[in-house]
Coordinates of C-alpha atoms in Angstrom, one line a residue:
X1 CA -232.0 -177.7 -108.5
X2 CA -229.8 -174.7 -107.6
X3 CA -232.9 -172.6 -106.7
X4 CA -234.2 -175.4 -104.5
X5 CA -230.8 -175.8 -102.8
X6 CA -230.6 -172.1 -102.1
X7 CA -234.1 -172.0 -100.7
X8 CA -233.5 -175.0 -98.4
X9 CA -230.2 -173.4 -97.2
X10 CA -231.7 -170.1 -96.3
X11 CA -234.8 -171.7 -94.7
X12 CA -232.5 -173.7 -92.5
X13 CA -230.5 -170.5 -91.6
X14 CA -233.6 -168.6 -90.8
X15 CA -234.8 -171.5 -88.5
X16 CA -231.4 -171.7 -86.9
X17 CA -231.1 -167.9 -86.2
X18 CA -234.8 -167.3 -85.2
X19 CA -235.8 -170.6 -83.6
X20 CA -232.6 -172.3 -82.3
X21 CA -230.7 -169.1 -81.3
X22 CA -233.9 -167.1 -80.6
X23 CA -232.3 -164.0 -82.1
X24 CA -234.4 -163.0 -85.1
X25 CA -233.0 -159.5 -85.1
X26 CA -229.7 -160.9 -86.4
X27 CA -231.6 -161.4 -89.7
X28 CA -231.8 -157.7 -90.2
X29 CA -228.4 -157.7 -91.7
X30 CA -229.9 -159.5 -94.7
X31 CA -232.4 -156.7 -95.5
X32 CA -230.3 -153.7 -94.9
X33 CA -228.6 -151.7 -97.6
X34 CA -225.6 -153.4 -98.9
X35 CA -222.6 -151.1 -99.2
X36 CA -220.1 -151.8 -102.0
X37 CA -216.6 -152.8 -100.9
X38 CA -214.2 -149.9 -101.0
X39 CA -212.2 -150.0 -104.2
X40 CA -210.5 -146.6 -103.9
X41 CA -206.8 -146.1 -103.5
X42 CA -205.8 -145.0 -99.9
X43 CA -203.7 -141.9 -99.8
X44 CA -202.0 -140.3 -96.8
X45 CA -200.7 -136.8 -97.1
X46 CA -201.1 -137.0 -100.9
X47 CA -198.9 -140.2 -101.1
X48 CA -200.7 -143.3 -102.3
X49 CA -200.4 -146.4 -100.1
X50 CA -199.9 -149.0 -102.8
X51 CA -198.2 -151.6 -100.6
X52 CA -199.2 -152.9 -97.2
X53 CA -196.2 -151.5 -95.3
X54 CA -197.1 -148.0 -96.5
X55 CA -200.7 -148.6 -95.3
X56 CA -199.6 -149.8 -91.9
X57 CA -197.3 -146.8 -91.4
X58 CA -200.1 -144.4 -92.6
X59 CA -202.6 -145.8 -90.1
X60 CA -200.1 -145.8 -87.3
X61 CA -199.0 -142.2 -87.9
X62 CA -202.6 -141.0 -88.1
X63 CA -203.8 -142.7 -84.9
X64 CA -200.6 -141.7 -83.0
X65 CA -200.0 -138.3 -84.7
X66 CA -200.4 -136.4 -81.3
X67 CA -197.7 -138.4 -79.5
X68 CA -195.5 -135.3 -79.2
X69 CA -198.2 -132.7 -79.0
X70 CA -197.6 -130.4 -76.0
X71 CA -200.0 -130.2 -73.1
X72 CA -200.2 -127.7 -70.3
X73 CA -200.7 -129.7 -67.0
X74 CA -200.6 -126.4 -65.0
X75 CA -204.1 -125.8 -66.4
X76 CA -205.4 -128.2 -63.7
X77 CA -204.2 -125.9 -60.9
X78 CA -207.4 -123.9 -61.6
X79 CA -209.5 -126.8 -60.2
X80 CA -209.9 -127.7 -56.5
X81 CA -209.0 -131.2 -55.3
X82 CA -212.1 -133.5 -55.4
X83 CA -213.1 -135.6 -52.3
X84 CA -210.8 -138.6 -51.8
X85 CA -212.2 -142.0 -52.9
X86 CA -212.0 -145.0 -50.7
X87 CA -211.0 -147.9 -53.1
X88 CA -212.1 -151.2 -51.5
X89 CA -211.1 -154.7 -52.8
X90 CA -213.2 -156.0 -55.6
X91 CA -216.1 -158.4 -54.8
X92 CA -217.3 -161.5 -56.6
X93 CA -220.7 -159.8 -57.3
X94 CA -218.9 -157.0 -59.2
X95 CA -217.4 -159.6 -61.6
X96 CA -220.7 -161.5 -61.9
X97 CA -222.6 -158.3 -62.7
X98 CA -219.9 -157.2 -65.3
X99 CA -219.8 -160.5 -67.2
X100 CA -223.6 -161.0 -67.2
X101 CA -223.9 -158.0 -69.6
X102 CA -221.4 -159.4 -72.1
X103 CA -222.6 -160.9 -75.3
X104 CA -221.4 -164.5 -75.9
X105 CA -221.4 -163.8 -79.7
X106 CA -218.9 -160.9 -79.6
X107 CA -215.5 -161.2 -81.3
X108 CA -212.7 -162.5 -79.1
X109 CA -209.4 -160.7 -78.7
X110 CA -205.8 -161.9 -79.3
X111 CA -206.2 -164.7 -76.7
X112 CA -209.1 -166.2 -78.7
X113 CA -211.1 -166.6 -75.5
X114 CA -214.8 -165.8 -75.9
X115 CA -217.1 -164.5 -73.3
X116 CA -218.9 -167.8 -73.4
X117 CA -215.8 -169.6 -72.3
X118 CA -215.0 -167.1 -69.6
X119 CA -218.6 -167.3 -68.2
X120 CA -218.2 -171.0 -67.9
X121 CA -214.8 -170.6 -66.1
X122 CA -215.9 -168.1 -63.5
X123 CA -219.1 -170.0 -62.7
X124 CA -216.7 -172.0 -60.5
X125 CA -216.1 -170.1 -57.3
X126 CA -212.4 -171.1 -57.1
X127 CA -211.7 -169.7 -60.5
X128 CA -213.6 -166.5 -59.7
X129 CA -211.6 -166.0 -56.5
X130 CA -208.3 -166.4 -58.4
X131 CA -209.4 -163.8 -60.9
X132 CA -210.4 -161.5 -58.0
X133 CA -206.9 -161.9 -56.5
X134 CA -205.3 -160.9 -59.8
X135 CA -207.5 -157.8 -60.1
X136 CA -206.9 -156.7 -56.5
X137 CA -203.1 -157.4 -56.9
X138 CA -203.0 -155.2 -60.0
X139 CA -204.3 -152.3 -57.9
X140 CA -202.1 -153.0 -54.9
X141 CA -198.9 -153.5 -56.9
X142 CA -199.8 -150.7 -59.4
X143 CA -199.1 -153.0 -62.2
X144 CA -201.0 -154.1 -65.4
X145 CA -199.6 -157.3 -67.0
X146 CA -198.0 -156.9 -70.4
X147 CA -200.2 -159.9 -71.6
X148 CA -203.2 -157.7 -71.2
X149 CA -201.6 -154.7 -73.0
X150 CA -201.6 -156.6 -76.3
X151 CA -204.3 -155.4 -78.7
X152 CA -205.6 -156.0 -82.2
X153 CA -206.9 -152.8 -83.8
X154 CA -209.5 -153.7 -86.5
X155 CA -209.8 -150.9 -89.0
X156 CA -213.4 -150.4 -90.1
X157 CA -214.9 -147.7 -92.4
X158 CA -216.7 -144.8 -90.8
X159 CA -220.4 -144.7 -91.7
X160 CA -222.0 -142.1 -94.0
X161 CA -218.8 -141.1 -95.7
X162 CA -218.9 -140.1 -99.3
X163 CA -215.4 -141.4 -99.9
X164 CA -213.0 -143.8 -98.2
X165 CA -209.7 -142.8 -99.8
X166 CA -207.9 -141.5 -96.7
X167 CA -207.1 -143.3 -93.4
X168 CA -209.1 -140.7 -91.6
X169 CA -212.2 -142.2 -93.2
X170 CA -211.7 -145.3 -91.1
X171 CA -211.9 -146.0 -87.3
X172 CA -209.8 -148.5 -85.3
X173 CA -211.8 -150.8 -83.0
X174 CA -209.5 -152.4 -80.3
X175 CA -209.9 -156.1 -79.5
X176 CA -208.3 -156.9 -76.2
X177 CA -207.6 -160.1 -74.3
X178 CA -210.9 -161.2 -72.8
X179 CA -209.7 -161.9 -69.2
X180 CA -208.1 -158.4 -69.0
X181 CA -211.2 -156.9 -70.5
X182 CA -213.4 -158.3 -67.8
X183 CA -211.1 -156.7 -65.1
X184 CA -211.3 -153.4 -67.1
X185 CA -215.1 -153.6 -67.0
X186 CA -215.1 -154.1 -63.2
X187 CA -212.7 -151.1 -62.8
X188 CA -214.8 -149.0 -65.2
X189 CA -218.0 -149.7 -63.2
X190 CA -216.2 -148.7 -60.0
X191 CA -214.9 -145.5 -61.6
X192 CA -218.3 -144.6 -62.9
X193 CA -219.8 -144.8 -59.4
X194 CA -217.0 -142.9 -57.7
X195 CA -216.7 -140.1 -60.2
X196 CA -220.4 -139.5 -60.1
X197 CA -220.6 -139.7 -56.3
X198 CA -217.9 -137.2 -55.6
X199 CA -219.0 -134.7 -58.2
X200 CA -215.9 -134.7 -60.3
X201 CA -217.8 -135.2 -63.5
X202 CA -219.7 -132.1 -64.7
X203 CA -223.5 -132.3 -64.8
X204 CA -223.4 -131.1 -68.4
X205 CA -221.4 -134.2 -69.5
X206 CA -224.0 -136.4 -71.1
X207 CA -221.8 -138.9 -72.9
X208 CA -219.7 -141.8 -71.6
X209 CA -221.6 -141.5 -68.3
X210 CA -224.2 -144.0 -67.3
X211 CA -227.8 -142.9 -67.0
X212 CA -227.1 -140.0 -69.4
X213 CA -228.1 -140.7 -73.0
X214 CA -228.6 -138.9 -76.3
X215 CA -232.3 -138.6 -75.3
X216 CA -231.2 -136.7 -72.2
X217 CA -229.2 -134.3 -74.3
X218 CA -232.1 -133.7 -76.6
X219 CA -234.6 -133.2 -73.8
X220 CA -232.1 -130.8 -72.0
X221 CA -231.6 -128.8 -75.2
X222 CA -235.4 -128.5 -76.0
X223 CA -236.1 -127.5 -72.4
X224 CA -233.5 -124.7 -72.6
X225 CA -235.0 -123.5 -75.9
X226 CA -238.6 -123.4 -74.6
X227 CA -237.4 -121.6 -71.4
X228 CA -235.7 -119.0 -73.5
X229 CA -238.8 -118.4 -75.6
X230 CA -240.7 -117.7 -72.4
X231 CA -238.3 -114.9 -71.8
X232 CA -238.7 -113.6 -75.4
X233 CA -235.2 -114.8 -76.3
X234 CA -234.0 -116.8 -79.2
X235 CA -231.5 -119.6 -78.8
X236 CA -228.2 -119.7 -80.7
X237 CA -226.0 -122.8 -80.7
X238 CA -222.5 -123.7 -82.1
X239 CA -221.8 -127.4 -82.3
X240 CA -218.1 -128.3 -82.5
X241 CA -216.2 -131.6 -82.9
X242 CA -212.9 -132.7 -81.3
X243 CA -210.6 -134.2 -84.0
X244 CA -209.3 -137.7 -83.3
X245 CA -210.6 -137.6 -79.8
X246 CA -209.9 -141.0 -78.3
X247 CA -206.4 -141.4 -79.9
X248 CA -205.5 -137.8 -78.7
X249 CA -205.8 -138.3 -74.9
X250 CA -202.5 -137.5 -73.3
X251 CA -201.5 -140.1 -70.6
X252 CA -199.6 -137.5 -68.4
X253 CA -202.6 -135.1 -68.4
X254 CA -205.0 -138.0 -67.7
X255 CA -202.9 -139.2 -64.8
X256 CA -203.1 -135.7 -63.1
X257 CA -206.8 -135.7 -63.8
X258 CA -207.1 -139.0 -61.9
X259 CA -205.3 -137.4 -58.9
X260 CA -207.6 -134.4 -59.1
X261 CA -210.5 -136.8 -59.1
X262 CA -209.6 -138.0 -55.6
X263 CA -208.2 -141.4 -56.5
X264 CA -205.4 -142.8 -54.3
X265 CA -201.8 -143.3 -55.3
X266 CA -202.3 -147.1 -55.9
X267 CA -205.1 -146.5 -58.4
X268 CA -203.2 -143.7 -60.2
X269 CA -200.1 -145.9 -60.3
X270 CA -202.2 -148.7 -61.7
X271 CA -203.4 -146.5 -64.6
X272 CA -199.8 -145.3 -65.2
X273 CA -198.8 -148.9 -65.7
X274 CA -201.9 -149.6 -67.7
X275 CA -201.1 -146.8 -70.3
X276 CA -197.3 -147.5 -70.5
X277 CA -195.6 -149.9 -73.0
X278 CA -198.8 -150.8 -74.9
X279 CA -198.6 -152.4 -78.4
X280 CA -201.0 -153.3 -81.1
X281 CA -201.3 -154.8 -84.5
X282 CA -203.6 -153.4 -87.2
X283 CA -206.0 -155.6 -89.2
X284 CA -207.4 -154.6 -92.6
X285 CA -209.7 -157.2 -94.0
X286 CA -207.7 -160.4 -93.9
X287 CA -204.3 -158.7 -93.6
X288 CA -202.4 -158.0 -90.3
X289 CA -199.6 -155.6 -89.6
X290 CA -196.4 -156.0 -87.6
X291 CA -196.5 -154.9 -83.9
X292 CA -196.5 -151.1 -83.3
X293 CA -196.0 -149.4 -80.0
X294 CA -198.9 -147.1 -78.8
X295 CA -198.0 -144.5 -76.2
X296 CA -201.0 -142.1 -76.5
X297 CA -204.8 -142.3 -76.5
X298 CA -207.2 -144.8 -75.2
X299 CA -208.6 -147.5 -77.6
X300 CA -212.2 -147.5 -78.7
X301 CA -213.4 -150.9 -77.7
X302 CA -211.8 -150.9 -74.3
X303 CA -214.3 -150.9 -71.4
X304 CA -212.3 -148.1 -69.7
X305 CA -212.2 -145.7 -72.7
X306 CA -215.7 -144.1 -72.0
X307 CA -215.1 -143.2 -68.3
X308 CA -211.4 -142.2 -68.9
X309 CA -212.4 -139.9 -71.7
X310 CA -215.2 -138.4 -69.4
X311 CA -212.6 -137.8 -66.7
X312 CA -210.3 -136.2 -69.2
X313 CA -213.1 -133.8 -70.4
X314 CA -214.5 -132.9 -67.0
X315 CA -211.7 -130.3 -66.2
X316 CA -212.2 -128.7 -69.7
X317 CA -215.8 -128.0 -69.0
X318 CA -215.3 -126.8 -65.4
X319 CA -212.4 -124.5 -66.4
X320 CA -214.4 -123.1 -69.3
X321 CA -217.2 -122.2 -66.8
X322 CA -214.7 -120.6 -64.4
X323 CA -213.1 -118.5 -67.1
X324 CA -216.4 -117.2 -68.3
X325 CA -217.2 -116.0 -64.7
X326 CA -213.9 -114.2 -64.5
X327 CA -214.5 -112.0 -67.5
X328 CA -215.3 -108.4 -66.9
X329 CA -218.4 -108.6 -69.1
X330 CA -221.0 -111.2 -68.2
X331 CA -221.2 -113.9 -71.0
X332 CA -224.1 -116.2 -70.1
X333 CA -223.1 -119.0 -72.4
X334 CA -223.9 -122.6 -71.5
X335 CA -222.0 -125.7 -72.6
X336 CA -223.1 -129.2 -73.3
X337 CA -220.8 -132.2 -74.0
X338 CA -221.5 -135.6 -75.5
X339 CA -218.2 -137.4 -75.8
X340 CA -216.3 -135.5 -78.5
X341 CA -219.3 -133.4 -79.6
X342 CA -219.6 -130.1 -77.8
X343 CA -222.4 -127.5 -77.9
X344 CA -222.2 -123.8 -76.9
X345 CA -225.6 -122.3 -76.2
X346 CA -226.5 -118.6 -76.0
X347 CA -229.9 -117.0 -75.3
X348 CA -230.4 -113.3 -76.1
X349 CA -232.9 -111.0 -77.7
X350 CA -230.3 -109.6 -80.0
X351 CA -228.7 -111.8 -82.7
X352 CA -225.5 -109.7 -82.8
X353 CA -225.1 -110.0 -79.1
X354 CA -225.6 -113.8 -79.1
X355 CA -223.2 -114.1 -82.0
X356 CA -220.5 -112.2 -80.2
X357 CA -221.0 -114.3 -77.0
X358 CA -220.7 -117.5 -79.0
X359 CA -217.6 -116.3 -80.8
X360 CA -215.9 -115.4 -77.5
X361 CA -216.9 -118.7 -75.9
X362 CA -215.7 -120.6 -78.9
X363 CA -212.3 -118.9 -78.7
X364 CA -212.1 -119.7 -74.9
X365 CA -213.0 -123.4 -75.3
X366 CA -210.6 -123.8 -78.3
X367 CA -207.7 -122.5 -76.3
X368 CA -208.5 -124.7 -73.3
X369 CA -208.7 -127.8 -75.6
X370 CA -205.3 -126.9 -77.2
X371 CA -203.7 -126.8 -73.7
X372 CA -205.1 -130.3 -73.0
X373 CA -203.6 -131.7 -76.2
X374 CA -207.0 -131.7 -78.1
X375 CA -207.8 -129.8 -81.3
X376 CA -211.2 -128.8 -82.7
X377 CA -212.1 -129.9 -86.2
X378 CA -213.2 -126.4 -87.4
X379 CA -214.6 -127.8 -90.7
X380 CA -217.3 -129.7 -88.8
X381 CA -218.4 -126.7 -86.7
X382 CA -222.1 -125.8 -87.2
X383 CA -224.3 -122.9 -86.3
X384 CA -228.1 -122.9 -85.7
X385 CA -230.8 -120.5 -84.4
X386 CA -234.0 -121.4 -82.7
X387 CA -236.8 -118.8 -82.8
X388 CA -240.6 -118.6 -83.2
X389 CA -240.4 -115.4 -85.3
X390 CA -242.0 -115.6 -88.7
X391 CA -239.2 -113.9 -90.7
X392 CA -236.1 -114.1 -88.5
X393 CA -232.6 -113.1 -89.6
X394 CA -230.1 -115.8 -90.2
X395 CA -226.7 -114.2 -89.7
X396 CA -223.4 -116.0 -90.2
X397 CA -220.5 -116.1 -87.8
X398 CA -216.9 -115.6 -88.9
X399 CA -214.5 -117.9 -87.0
X400 CA -211.4 -116.9 -88.9
X401 CA -209.9 -115.2 -85.8
X402 CA -209.8 -118.6 -84.1
X403 CA -208.8 -120.6 -87.1
X404 CA -212.2 -121.6 -88.3
X405 CA -214.3 -120.8 -91.4
X406 CA -217.3 -118.5 -91.9
X407 CA -220.3 -120.7 -90.8
X408 CA -223.9 -120.2 -91.9
X409 CA -226.9 -121.9 -90.4
X410 CA -228.8 -124.6 -92.4
X411 CA -232.6 -125.0 -92.5
X412 CA -232.4 -128.4 -90.7
X413 CA -229.7 -129.2 -88.1
X414 CA -228.8 -132.8 -87.3
X415 CA -227.5 -133.4 -83.7
X416 CA -227.1 -136.8 -82.1
X417 CA -229.6 -138.4 -84.4
X418 CA -232.2 -135.7 -83.9
X419 CA -233.3 -133.4 -86.7
X420 CA -234.1 -129.9 -85.5
X421 CA -235.9 -127.1 -87.3
X422 CA -235.9 -123.5 -86.1
X423 CA -239.4 -123.6 -84.5
X424 CA -239.1 -127.1 -83.1
X425 CA -242.0 -128.4 -85.1
X426 CA -240.2 -131.7 -85.7
X427 CA -241.9 -132.2 -89.1
X428 CA -238.8 -133.2 -90.9
X429 CA -237.7 -135.4 -87.9
X430 CA -241.1 -137.2 -87.9
X431 CA -241.0 -137.7 -91.7
X432 CA -237.5 -139.0 -91.7
X433 CA -238.0 -141.7 -89.1
X434 CA -241.5 -142.7 -90.4
X435 CA -239.9 -143.2 -93.8
X436 CA -237.1 -145.2 -92.3
X437 CA -239.6 -147.4 -90.4
X438 CA -241.7 -148.1 -93.4
X439 CA -238.8 -148.9 -95.6
X440 CA -237.3 -151.3 -93.0
X441 CA -240.7 -152.9 -92.5
X442 CA -241.1 -153.4 -96.2
X443 CA -237.7 -155.0 -96.5
X444 CA -238.5 -157.4 -93.6
X445 CA -241.1 -159.1 -95.8
X446 CA -238.4 -161.0 -97.6
X447 CA -237.7 -162.9 -94.4
X448 CA -241.0 -164.9 -94.5
X449 CA -244.5 -165.3 -95.7
X450 CA -247.5 -167.3 -94.7
X451 CA -246.0 -170.6 -95.9
X452 CA -242.3 -170.4 -95.1
X453 CA -239.7 -168.3 -93.3
X454 CA -240.3 -166.6 -89.9
X455 CA -243.3 -167.5 -87.8
X456 CA -245.9 -164.9 -86.8
X457 CA -244.6 -164.7 -83.2
X458 CA -241.1 -164.2 -84.5
X459 CA -242.2 -161.4 -86.8
X460 CA -243.9 -159.8 -83.8
X461 CA -240.7 -160.0 -81.9
X462 CA -238.7 -158.6 -84.8
X463 CA -241.1 -155.7 -85.1
X464 CA -240.8 -154.9 -81.4
X465 CA -237.0 -155.1 -81.4
X466 CA -236.2 -153.4 -84.7
X467 CA -239.1 -151.2 -85.7
X468 CA -240.4 -149.7 -82.4
X469 CA -237.0 -148.4 -81.3
X470 CA -236.7 -146.5 -84.5
X471 CA -240.3 -145.2 -84.2
X472 CA -240.0 -144.1 -80.6
X473 CA -236.4 -142.7 -80.8
X474 CA -236.5 -139.2 -79.2
X475 CA -240.3 -139.2 -78.7
X476 CA -239.7 -137.5 -75.3
X477 CA -238.6 -134.4 -77.2

């Protein structure tokens, strides 16, 4: 009887998800690898967090550890002022376009209003006009209501971690009030357009910018490598990571970046109000913390965090390029940025020359980041060489002079989901994703057979939505 009851229950759930909701891909959570719940004791600075108050304090100190970190705003004097941006009042179409892309099944924020409810509300023109008046008034009055500053930071484990015994192994995802989040989406869309139109964002910024994806980064890198081989040059790269990137963005530095980007005083004043006097609670499983003030960083989960982080990094890349040009000796190092993952690229015939160029460039970008309140995570820095030679050297680079370790290249280098080998054969890459597709396809068989479960047309849809994207990821490379 128990087996029959279980079978009927799961058959009904499959029918509800695949037929009624028409979202068979939601069933993939049933066939994926199940991770065991974390049962390790959390420690912060070698002190165990045995009670909840200790855990909340550890999380808050970690995610706000850079609150008093100094920044050098005079660094931005090296950049010219961007063309001024004409900020027009918001239109109803901007709100309709923004909310149309929102999933009705996403988790609501502290106001418990879902996107489904908000879509029903603004379907009435009167309600939409009122919301437009609020958004335009926020810009005109340079004010962001305190109700929209309330956030709930849900702490989730970072994927592919061997251990989760420190707070740094977890990531806070910010849940905001839905009405305020819709206004943020409209402002973000406007900023994306203006910052691209007036050229403030650097062309080598491929993350947090629309129409620039991981595939673009991979195609760009492979194009550079092949172009270097035509000149009989090997390609050397150093990949670096910015530690605690989103929680480390300094609001004062960001405000000056917005002025440099050509935004008028009303928009800059709005963002000053947006970043001031914010507060959050932390949620760990079913437990919630008291209210904490957050005066630094931008929350992951906010619609504005991608474009604001891109605006923050744009001066870093431009100043890096200018300082390389001012050196007495020409150092033809290129830079590529994808959110908090940076890439330094050097192409030379001599390995010693390219290594010295990369070391010098790494030192320059490290100092620029420190002046902006950001710090490299040297332990994650990686080195790799691309060459078609049969028995090429594989030299290491000593980063001890800039606070890093001695880094040695690996046989396979993983970058943005791509697996590169030295000769760009992509044998390992093809084998990895083919195996992943076959294992996923094999696991999907438990969702139905010829007599019960998913229908053939639903299996076809599941294959097209869950298997083909894995198979074709990065095929342009």
